[in-house]
Coordinates of N, CA and C in Angstrom, one line a residue:
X1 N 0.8 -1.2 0.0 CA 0.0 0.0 0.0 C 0.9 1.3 0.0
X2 N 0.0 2.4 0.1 CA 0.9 3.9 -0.4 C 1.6 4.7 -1.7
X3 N 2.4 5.0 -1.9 CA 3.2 5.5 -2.9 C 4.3 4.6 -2.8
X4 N 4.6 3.9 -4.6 CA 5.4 2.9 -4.3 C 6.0 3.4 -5.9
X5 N 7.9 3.5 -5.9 CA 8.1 3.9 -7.1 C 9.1 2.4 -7.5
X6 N 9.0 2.0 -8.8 CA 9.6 1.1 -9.7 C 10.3 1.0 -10.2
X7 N 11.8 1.5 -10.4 CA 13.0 2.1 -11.4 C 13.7 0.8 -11.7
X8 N 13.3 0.6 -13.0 CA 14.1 -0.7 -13.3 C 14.3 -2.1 -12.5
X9 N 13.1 -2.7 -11.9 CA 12.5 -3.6 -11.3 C 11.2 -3.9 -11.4
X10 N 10.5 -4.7 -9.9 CA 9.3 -5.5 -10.4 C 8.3 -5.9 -9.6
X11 N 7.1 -5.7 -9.4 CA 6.6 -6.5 -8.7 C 5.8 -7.6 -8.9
X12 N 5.7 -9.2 -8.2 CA 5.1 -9.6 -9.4 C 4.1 -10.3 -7.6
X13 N 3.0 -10.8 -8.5 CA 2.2 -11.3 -8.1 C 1.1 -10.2 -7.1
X14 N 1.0 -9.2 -7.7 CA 0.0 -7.8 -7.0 C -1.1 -8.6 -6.8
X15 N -1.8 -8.2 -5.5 CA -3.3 -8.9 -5.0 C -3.7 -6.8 -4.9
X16 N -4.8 -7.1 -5.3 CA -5.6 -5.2 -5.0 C -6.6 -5.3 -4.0
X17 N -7.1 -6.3 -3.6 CA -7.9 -6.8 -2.5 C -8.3 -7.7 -1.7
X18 N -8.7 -7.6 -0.6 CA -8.5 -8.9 0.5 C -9.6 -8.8 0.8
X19 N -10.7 -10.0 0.8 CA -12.1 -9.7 1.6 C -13.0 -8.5 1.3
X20 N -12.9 -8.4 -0.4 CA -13.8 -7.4 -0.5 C -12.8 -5.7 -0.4
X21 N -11.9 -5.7 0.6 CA -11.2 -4.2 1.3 C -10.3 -4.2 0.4
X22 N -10.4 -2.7 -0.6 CA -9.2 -2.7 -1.3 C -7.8 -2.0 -1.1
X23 N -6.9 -2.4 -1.2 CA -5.6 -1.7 -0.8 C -5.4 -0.3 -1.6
X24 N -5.1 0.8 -0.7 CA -4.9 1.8 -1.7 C -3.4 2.2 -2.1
X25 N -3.2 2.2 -3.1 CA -1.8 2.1 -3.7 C -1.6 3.5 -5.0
X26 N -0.4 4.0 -5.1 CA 0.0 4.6 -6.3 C 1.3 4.1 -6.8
X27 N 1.4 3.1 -8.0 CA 2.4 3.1 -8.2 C 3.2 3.2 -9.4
X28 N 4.1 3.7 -9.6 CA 5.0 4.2 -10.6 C 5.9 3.4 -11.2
X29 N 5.6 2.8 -12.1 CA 6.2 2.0 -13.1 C 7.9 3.1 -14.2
X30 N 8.8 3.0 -14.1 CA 9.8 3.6 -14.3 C 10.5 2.6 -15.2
X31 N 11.2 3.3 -16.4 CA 12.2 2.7 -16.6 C 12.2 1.4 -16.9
X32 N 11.9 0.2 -17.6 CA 12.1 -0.8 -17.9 C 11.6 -1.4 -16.1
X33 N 10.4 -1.1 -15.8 CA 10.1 -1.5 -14.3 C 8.7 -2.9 -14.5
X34 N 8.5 -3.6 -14.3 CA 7.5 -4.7 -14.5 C 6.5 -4.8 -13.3
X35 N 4.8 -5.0 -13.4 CA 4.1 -5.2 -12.5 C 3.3 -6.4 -13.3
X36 N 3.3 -7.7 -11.9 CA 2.8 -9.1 -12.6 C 1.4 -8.7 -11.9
X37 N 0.6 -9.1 -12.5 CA -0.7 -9.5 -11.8 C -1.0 -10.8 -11.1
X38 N -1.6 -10.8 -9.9 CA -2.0 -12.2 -9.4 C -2.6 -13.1 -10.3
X39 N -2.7 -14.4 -10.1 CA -3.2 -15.2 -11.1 C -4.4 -15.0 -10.4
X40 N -4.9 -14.3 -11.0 CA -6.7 -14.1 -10.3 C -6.8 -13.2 -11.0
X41 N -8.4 -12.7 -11.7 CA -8.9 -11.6 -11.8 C -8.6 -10.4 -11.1
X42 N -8.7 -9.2 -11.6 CA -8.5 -8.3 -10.8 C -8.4 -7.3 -11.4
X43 N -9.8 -6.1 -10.4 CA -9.7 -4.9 -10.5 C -9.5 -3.7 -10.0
X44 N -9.1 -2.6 -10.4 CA -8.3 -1.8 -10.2 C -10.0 -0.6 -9.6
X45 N -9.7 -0.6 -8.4 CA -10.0 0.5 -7.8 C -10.0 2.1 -8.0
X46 N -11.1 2.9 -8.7 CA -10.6 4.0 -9.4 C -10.4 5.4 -8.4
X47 N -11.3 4.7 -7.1 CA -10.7 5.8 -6.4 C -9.5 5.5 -5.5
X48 N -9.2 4.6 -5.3 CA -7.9 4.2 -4.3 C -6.9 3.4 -5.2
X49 N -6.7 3.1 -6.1 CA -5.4 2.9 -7.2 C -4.8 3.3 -8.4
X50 N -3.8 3.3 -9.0 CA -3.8 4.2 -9.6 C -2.5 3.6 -10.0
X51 N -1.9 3.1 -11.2 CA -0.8 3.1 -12.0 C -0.3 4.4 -13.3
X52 N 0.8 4.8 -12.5 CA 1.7 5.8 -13.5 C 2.8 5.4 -14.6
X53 N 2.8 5.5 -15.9 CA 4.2 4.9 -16.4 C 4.8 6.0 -17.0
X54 N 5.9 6.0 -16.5 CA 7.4 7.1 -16.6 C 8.2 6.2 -17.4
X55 N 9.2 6.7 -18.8 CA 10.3 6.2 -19.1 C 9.7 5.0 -20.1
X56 N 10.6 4.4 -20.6 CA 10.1 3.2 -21.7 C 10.7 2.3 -21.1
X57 N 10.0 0.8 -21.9 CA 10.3 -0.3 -21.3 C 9.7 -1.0 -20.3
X58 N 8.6 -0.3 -19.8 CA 7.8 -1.2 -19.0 C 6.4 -2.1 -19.5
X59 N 6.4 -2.9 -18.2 CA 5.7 -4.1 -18.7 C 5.0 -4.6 -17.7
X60 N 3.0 -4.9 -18.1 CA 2.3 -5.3 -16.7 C 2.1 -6.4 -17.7
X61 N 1.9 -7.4 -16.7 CA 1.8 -8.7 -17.6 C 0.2 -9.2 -16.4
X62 N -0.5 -9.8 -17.6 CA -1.9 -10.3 -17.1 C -2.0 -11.9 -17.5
X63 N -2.5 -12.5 -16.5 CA -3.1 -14.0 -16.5 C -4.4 -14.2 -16.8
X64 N -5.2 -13.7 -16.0 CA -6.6 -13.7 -16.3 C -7.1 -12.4 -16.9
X65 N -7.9 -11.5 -15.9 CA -8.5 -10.8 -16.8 C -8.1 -9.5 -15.4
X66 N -7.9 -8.3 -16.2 CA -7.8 -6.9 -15.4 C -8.3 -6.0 -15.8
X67 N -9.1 -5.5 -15.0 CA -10.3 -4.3 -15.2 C -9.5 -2.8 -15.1
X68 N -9.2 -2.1 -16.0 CA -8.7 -0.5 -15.7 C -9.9 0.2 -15.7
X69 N -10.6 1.2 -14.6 CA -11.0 2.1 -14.5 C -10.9 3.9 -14.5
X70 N -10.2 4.3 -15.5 CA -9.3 5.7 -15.2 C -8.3 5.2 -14.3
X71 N -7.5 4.8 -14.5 CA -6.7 4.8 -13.2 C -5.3 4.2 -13.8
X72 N -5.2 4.7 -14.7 CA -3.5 4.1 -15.9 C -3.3 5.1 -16.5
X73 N -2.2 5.9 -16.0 CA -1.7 7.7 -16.2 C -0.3 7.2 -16.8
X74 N -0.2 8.1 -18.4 CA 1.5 7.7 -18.8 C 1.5 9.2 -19.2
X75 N 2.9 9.2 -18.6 CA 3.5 10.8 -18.7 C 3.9 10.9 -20.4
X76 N 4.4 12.1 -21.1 CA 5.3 12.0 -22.0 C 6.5 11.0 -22.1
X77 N 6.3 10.5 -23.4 CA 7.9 10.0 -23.4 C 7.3 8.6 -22.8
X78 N 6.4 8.0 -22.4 CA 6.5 6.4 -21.7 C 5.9 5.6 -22.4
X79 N 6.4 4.4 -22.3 CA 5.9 3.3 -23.0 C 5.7 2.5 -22.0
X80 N 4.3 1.5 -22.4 CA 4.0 0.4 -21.6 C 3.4 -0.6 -22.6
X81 N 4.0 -2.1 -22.2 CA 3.0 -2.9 -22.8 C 2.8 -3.9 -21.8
X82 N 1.2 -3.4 -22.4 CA 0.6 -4.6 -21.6 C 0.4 -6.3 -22.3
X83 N 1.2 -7.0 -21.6 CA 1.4 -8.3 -22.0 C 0.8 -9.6 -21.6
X84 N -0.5 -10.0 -22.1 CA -1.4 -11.1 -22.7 C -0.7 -12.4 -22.3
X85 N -0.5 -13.3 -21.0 CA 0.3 -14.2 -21.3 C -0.9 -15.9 -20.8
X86 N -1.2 -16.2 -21.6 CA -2.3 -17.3 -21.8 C -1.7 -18.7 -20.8
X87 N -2.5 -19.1 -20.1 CA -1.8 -20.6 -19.3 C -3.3 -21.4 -19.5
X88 N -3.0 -22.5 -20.3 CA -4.3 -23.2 -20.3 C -5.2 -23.0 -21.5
X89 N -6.4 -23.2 -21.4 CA -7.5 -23.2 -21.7 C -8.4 -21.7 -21.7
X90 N -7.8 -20.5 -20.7 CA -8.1 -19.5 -20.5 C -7.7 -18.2 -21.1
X91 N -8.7 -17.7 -21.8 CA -8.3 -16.4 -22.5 C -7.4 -15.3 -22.0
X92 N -6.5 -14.7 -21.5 CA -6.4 -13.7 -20.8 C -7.1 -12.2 -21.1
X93 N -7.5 -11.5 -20.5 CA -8.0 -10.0 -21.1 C -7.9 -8.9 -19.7
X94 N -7.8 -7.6 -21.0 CA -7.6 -6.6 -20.3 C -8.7 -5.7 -20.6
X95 N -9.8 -5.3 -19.7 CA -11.3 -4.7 -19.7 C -10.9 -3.3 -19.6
X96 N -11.1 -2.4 -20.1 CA -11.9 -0.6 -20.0 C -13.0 -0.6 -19.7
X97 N -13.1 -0.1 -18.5 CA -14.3 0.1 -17.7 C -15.3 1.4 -19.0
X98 N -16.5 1.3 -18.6 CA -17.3 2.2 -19.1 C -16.9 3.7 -18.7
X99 N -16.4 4.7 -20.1 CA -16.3 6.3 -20.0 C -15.0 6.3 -19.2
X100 N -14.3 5.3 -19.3 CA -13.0 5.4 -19.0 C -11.9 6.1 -20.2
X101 N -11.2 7.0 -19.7 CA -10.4 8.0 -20.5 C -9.1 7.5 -20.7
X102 N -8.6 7.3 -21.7 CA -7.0 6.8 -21.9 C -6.3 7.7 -22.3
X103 N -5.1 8.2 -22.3 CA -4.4 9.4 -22.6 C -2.7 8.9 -22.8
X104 N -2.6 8.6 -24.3 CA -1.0 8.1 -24.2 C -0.5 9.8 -25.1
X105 N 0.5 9.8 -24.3 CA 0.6 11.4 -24.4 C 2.1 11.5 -25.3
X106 N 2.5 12.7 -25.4 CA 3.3 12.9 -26.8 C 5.0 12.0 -27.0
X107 N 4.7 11.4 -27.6 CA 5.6 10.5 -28.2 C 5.7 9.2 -26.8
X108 N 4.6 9.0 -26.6 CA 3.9 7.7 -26.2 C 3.5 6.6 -26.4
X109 N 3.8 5.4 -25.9 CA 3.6 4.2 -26.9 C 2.8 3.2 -25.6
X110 N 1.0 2.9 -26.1 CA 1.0 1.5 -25.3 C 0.6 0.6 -26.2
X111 N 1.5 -0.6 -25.4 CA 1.0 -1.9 -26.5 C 0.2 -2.8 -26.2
X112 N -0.3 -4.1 -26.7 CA -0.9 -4.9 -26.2 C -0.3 -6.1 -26.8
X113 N 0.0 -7.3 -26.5 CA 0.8 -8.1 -27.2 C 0.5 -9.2 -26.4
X114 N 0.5 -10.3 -26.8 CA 0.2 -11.5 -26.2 C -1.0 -12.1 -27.0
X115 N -1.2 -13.3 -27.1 CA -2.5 -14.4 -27.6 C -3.7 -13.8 -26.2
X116 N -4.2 -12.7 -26.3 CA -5.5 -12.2 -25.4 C -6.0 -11.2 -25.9
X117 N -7.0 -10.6 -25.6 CA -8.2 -9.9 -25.4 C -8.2 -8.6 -24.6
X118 N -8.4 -7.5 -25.7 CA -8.4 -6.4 -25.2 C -9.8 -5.7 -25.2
X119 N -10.6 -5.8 -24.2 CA -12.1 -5.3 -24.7 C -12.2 -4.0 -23.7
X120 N -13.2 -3.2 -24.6 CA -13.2 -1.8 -24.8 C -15.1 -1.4 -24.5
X121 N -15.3 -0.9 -22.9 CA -16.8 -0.9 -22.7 C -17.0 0.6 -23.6
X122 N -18.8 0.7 -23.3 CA -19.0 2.2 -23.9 C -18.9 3.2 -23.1
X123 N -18.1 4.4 -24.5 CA -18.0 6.2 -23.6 C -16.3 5.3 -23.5
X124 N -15.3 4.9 -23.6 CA -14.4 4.6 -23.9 C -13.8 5.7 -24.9
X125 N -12.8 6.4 -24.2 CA -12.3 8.0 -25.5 C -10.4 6.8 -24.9
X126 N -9.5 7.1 -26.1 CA -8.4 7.0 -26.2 C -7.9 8.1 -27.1
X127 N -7.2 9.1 -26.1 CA -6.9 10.1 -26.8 C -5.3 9.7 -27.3
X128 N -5.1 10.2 -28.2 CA -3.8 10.4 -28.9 C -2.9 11.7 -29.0
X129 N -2.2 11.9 -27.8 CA -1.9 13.7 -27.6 C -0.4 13.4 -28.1
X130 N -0.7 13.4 -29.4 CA 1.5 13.7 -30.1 C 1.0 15.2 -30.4
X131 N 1.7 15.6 -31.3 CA 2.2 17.2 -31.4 C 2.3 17.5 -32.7
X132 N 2.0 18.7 -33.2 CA 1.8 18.6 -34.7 C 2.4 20.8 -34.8
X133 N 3.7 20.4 -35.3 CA 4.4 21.5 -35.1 C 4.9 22.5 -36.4
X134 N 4.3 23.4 -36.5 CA 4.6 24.2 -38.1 C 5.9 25.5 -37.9
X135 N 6.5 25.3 -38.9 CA 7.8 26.5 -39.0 C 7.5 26.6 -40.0
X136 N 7.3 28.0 -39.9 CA 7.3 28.5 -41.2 C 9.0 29.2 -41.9
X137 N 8.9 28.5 -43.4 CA 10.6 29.0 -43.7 C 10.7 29.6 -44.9
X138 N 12.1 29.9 -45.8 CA 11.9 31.1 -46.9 C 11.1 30.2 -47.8
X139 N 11.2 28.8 -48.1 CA 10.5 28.6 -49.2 C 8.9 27.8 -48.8
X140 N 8.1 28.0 -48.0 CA 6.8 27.4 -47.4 C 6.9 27.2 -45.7
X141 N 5.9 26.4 -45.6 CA 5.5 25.6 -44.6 C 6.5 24.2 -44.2
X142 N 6.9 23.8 -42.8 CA 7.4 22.3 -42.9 C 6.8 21.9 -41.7
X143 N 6.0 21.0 -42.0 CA 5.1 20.1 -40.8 C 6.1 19.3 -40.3
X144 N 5.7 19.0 -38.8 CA 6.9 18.1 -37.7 C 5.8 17.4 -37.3
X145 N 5.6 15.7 -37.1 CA 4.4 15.5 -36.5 C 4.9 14.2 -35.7
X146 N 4.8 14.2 -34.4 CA 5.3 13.4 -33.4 C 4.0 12.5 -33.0
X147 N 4.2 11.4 -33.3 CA 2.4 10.5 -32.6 C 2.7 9.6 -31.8
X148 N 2.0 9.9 -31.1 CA 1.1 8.7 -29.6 C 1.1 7.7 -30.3
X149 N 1.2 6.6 -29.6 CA 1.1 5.5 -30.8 C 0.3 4.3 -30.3
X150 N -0.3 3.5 -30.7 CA -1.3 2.2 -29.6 C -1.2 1.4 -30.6
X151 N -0.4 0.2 -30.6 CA 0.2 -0.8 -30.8 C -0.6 -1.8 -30.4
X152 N -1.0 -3.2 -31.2 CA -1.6 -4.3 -31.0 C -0.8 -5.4 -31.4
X153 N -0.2 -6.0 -31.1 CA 0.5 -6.7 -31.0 C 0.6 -8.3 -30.9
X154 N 1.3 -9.2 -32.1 CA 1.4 -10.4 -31.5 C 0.2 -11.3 -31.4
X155 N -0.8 -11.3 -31.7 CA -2.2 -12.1 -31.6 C -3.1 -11.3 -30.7
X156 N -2.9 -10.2 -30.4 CA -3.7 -9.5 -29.6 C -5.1 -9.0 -30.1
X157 N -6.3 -9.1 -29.4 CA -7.3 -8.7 -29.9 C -8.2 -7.3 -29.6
X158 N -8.1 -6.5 -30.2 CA -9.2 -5.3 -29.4 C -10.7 -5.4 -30.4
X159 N -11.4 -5.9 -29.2 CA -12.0 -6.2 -29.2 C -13.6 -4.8 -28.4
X160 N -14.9 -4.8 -28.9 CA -15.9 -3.8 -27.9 C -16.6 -4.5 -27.4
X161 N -17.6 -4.1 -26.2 CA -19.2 -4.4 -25.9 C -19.4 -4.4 -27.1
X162 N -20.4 -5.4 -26.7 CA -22.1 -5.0 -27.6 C -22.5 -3.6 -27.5
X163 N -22.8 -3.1 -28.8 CA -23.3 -1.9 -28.7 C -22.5 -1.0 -28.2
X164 N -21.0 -0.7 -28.1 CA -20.2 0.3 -27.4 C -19.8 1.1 -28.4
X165 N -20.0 2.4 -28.1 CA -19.4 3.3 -29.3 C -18.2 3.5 -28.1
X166 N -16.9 3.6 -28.9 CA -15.8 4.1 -28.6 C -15.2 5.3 -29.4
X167 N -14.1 5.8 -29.2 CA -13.8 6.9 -29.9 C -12.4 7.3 -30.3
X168 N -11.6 7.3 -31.0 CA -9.8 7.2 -30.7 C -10.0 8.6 -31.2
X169 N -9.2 10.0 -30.7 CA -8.7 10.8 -31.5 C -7.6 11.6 -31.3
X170 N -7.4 12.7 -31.8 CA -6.1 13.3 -31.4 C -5.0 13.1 -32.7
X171 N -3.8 13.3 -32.4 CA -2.6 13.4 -33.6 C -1.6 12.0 -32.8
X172 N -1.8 10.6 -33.8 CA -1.0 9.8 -33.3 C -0.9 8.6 -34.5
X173 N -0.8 7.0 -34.0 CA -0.5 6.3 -35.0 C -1.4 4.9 -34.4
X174 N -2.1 4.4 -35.2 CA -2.6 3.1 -34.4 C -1.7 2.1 -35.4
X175 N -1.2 0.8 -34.8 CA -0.4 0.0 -35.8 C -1.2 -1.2 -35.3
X176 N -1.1 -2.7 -36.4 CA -1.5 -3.3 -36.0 C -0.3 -4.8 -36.5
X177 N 0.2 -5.0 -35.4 CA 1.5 -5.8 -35.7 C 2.0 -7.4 -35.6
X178 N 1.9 -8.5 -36.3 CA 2.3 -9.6 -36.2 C 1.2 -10.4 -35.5
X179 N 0.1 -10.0 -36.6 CA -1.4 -10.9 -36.3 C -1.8 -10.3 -34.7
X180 N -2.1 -8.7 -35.0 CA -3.0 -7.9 -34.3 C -3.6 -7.7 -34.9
X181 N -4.9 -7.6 -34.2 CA -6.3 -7.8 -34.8 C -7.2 -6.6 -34.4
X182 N -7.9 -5.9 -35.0 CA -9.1 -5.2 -34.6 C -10.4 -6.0 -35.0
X183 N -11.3 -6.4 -34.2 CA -12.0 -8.0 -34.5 C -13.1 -7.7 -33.8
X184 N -14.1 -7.0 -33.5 CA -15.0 -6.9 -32.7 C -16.0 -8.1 -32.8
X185 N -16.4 -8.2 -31.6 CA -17.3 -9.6 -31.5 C -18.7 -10.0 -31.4
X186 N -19.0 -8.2 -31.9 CA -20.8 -8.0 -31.9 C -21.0 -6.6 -32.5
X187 N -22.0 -6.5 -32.2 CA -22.5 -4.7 -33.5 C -22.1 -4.0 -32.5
X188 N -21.1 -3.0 -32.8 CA -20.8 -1.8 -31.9 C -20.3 -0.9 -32.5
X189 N -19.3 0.1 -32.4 CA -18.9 1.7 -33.4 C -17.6 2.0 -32.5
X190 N -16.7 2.0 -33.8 CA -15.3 2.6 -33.7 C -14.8 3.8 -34.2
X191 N -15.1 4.9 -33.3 CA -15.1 5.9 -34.3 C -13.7 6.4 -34.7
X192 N -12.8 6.8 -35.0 CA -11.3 7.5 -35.4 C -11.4 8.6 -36.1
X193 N -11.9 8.9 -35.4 CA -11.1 11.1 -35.4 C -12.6 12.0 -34.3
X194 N -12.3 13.0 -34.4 CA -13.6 14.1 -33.8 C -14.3 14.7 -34.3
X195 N -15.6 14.9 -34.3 CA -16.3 15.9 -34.7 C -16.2 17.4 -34.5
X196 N -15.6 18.0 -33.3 CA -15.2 18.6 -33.1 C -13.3 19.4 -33.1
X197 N -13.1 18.6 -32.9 CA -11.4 18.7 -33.0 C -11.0 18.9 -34.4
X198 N -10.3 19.7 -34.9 CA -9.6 20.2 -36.3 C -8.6 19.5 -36.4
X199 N -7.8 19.1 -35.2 CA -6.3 19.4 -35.7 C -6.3 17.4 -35.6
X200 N -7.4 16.5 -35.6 CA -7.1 15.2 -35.9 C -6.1 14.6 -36.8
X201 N -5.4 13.9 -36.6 CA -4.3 13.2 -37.3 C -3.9 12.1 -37.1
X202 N -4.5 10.3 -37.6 CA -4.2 9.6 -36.8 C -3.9 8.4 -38.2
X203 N -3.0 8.2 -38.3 CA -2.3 7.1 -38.8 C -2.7 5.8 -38.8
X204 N -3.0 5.0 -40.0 CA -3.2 3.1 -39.2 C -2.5 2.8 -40.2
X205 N -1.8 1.5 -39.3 CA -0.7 1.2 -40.1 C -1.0 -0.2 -40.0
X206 N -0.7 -1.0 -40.9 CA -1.3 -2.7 -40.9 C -0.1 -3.6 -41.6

């Protein structure tokens, strides 16, 4: 429990609650730092937990299934993949709670990679905050454009609810890498870009 920081290590086998009572925790994933999940389900408390990722190279790795509720903050500059690792007969997956906000921020990378299941409830926004930078010079304009990037990876599946409109926007890159799948498993809506937002810019790369 408390403020707990990660710099290039690990913690493995995290329990978030005992009897119902959840542990309140903040902790900071740094630097090539690793958090394992218990082999058990498990969700993340949005008012008392809270994972930060600082620095590249980090890695939460899931067995069963983990619920993020707003509560997975990556600074500039971090990378995190979240890593799908299947034992058995059992899918692994990683849930977005409903109207949960994702924010991989400028020159930001999360991945998902592993043989599992990434499903996405409704009111789900994944913003994409890279940077889209204009100098003007003697002979025109020269665009600089840095993107967030959300990587699928490896047999990974993103997957919605029934019926869930989701929404990606912002200036960034979606890739989809080495039998990553966008695969939805029922009638629902992907939307990619804003109705409102001008400065949308978002790359898919396959």
């Amino acid at each position: 429990t408390g403020n707990i920081l990660l710099t290039y290590s690990q913690i493995t086998n995290l329990f978030t609650e005992s009897n119902g009572i959840f542990a309140p925790f903040n902790i900071t994933l740094k630097n090539h730092s690793m958090l394992s999940m218990a082999d058990q389900d498990v969700i993340l408390d949005p008012d008392n937990q809270i994972i930060n990722v600082v620095g590249s190279g980090n890695v939460i790795e899931v067995q069963k299934t983990l619920t993020i509720n707003n509560n997975l903050l990556l600074e500039e500059n971090a990378e995190l993949t979240i890593r799908l690792i299947q034992s058995g007969s059992e899918v692994p997956m990683v849930t977005f709670a409903e109207n949960t906000s994702i924010d991989i921020e400028y020159k930001g990378i999360l991945r998902f990679e592993g043989n599992g299941i990434v499903k996405l409830a409704d009111g789900v926004v994944i913003n994409l905050n890279g940077k889209k930078e204009v100098s003007n010079k003697k002979h025109g304009e020269t665009v600089t454009v840095q993107r967030a990037q959300l990587i699928i990876h490896d047999g990974a599946i993103l997957d919605l609810d029934e019926n869930a409109v989701v929404n990606i926007t912002g200036i960034g890159k979606i890739s989809l890498q080495d039998r990553g799948f966008i695969k939805p498993s029922s009638a629902c809506s992907l939307v990619i870009g804003s109705e409102t937002l001008q400065n949308d810019d978002i790359d898919i790369e396959v």
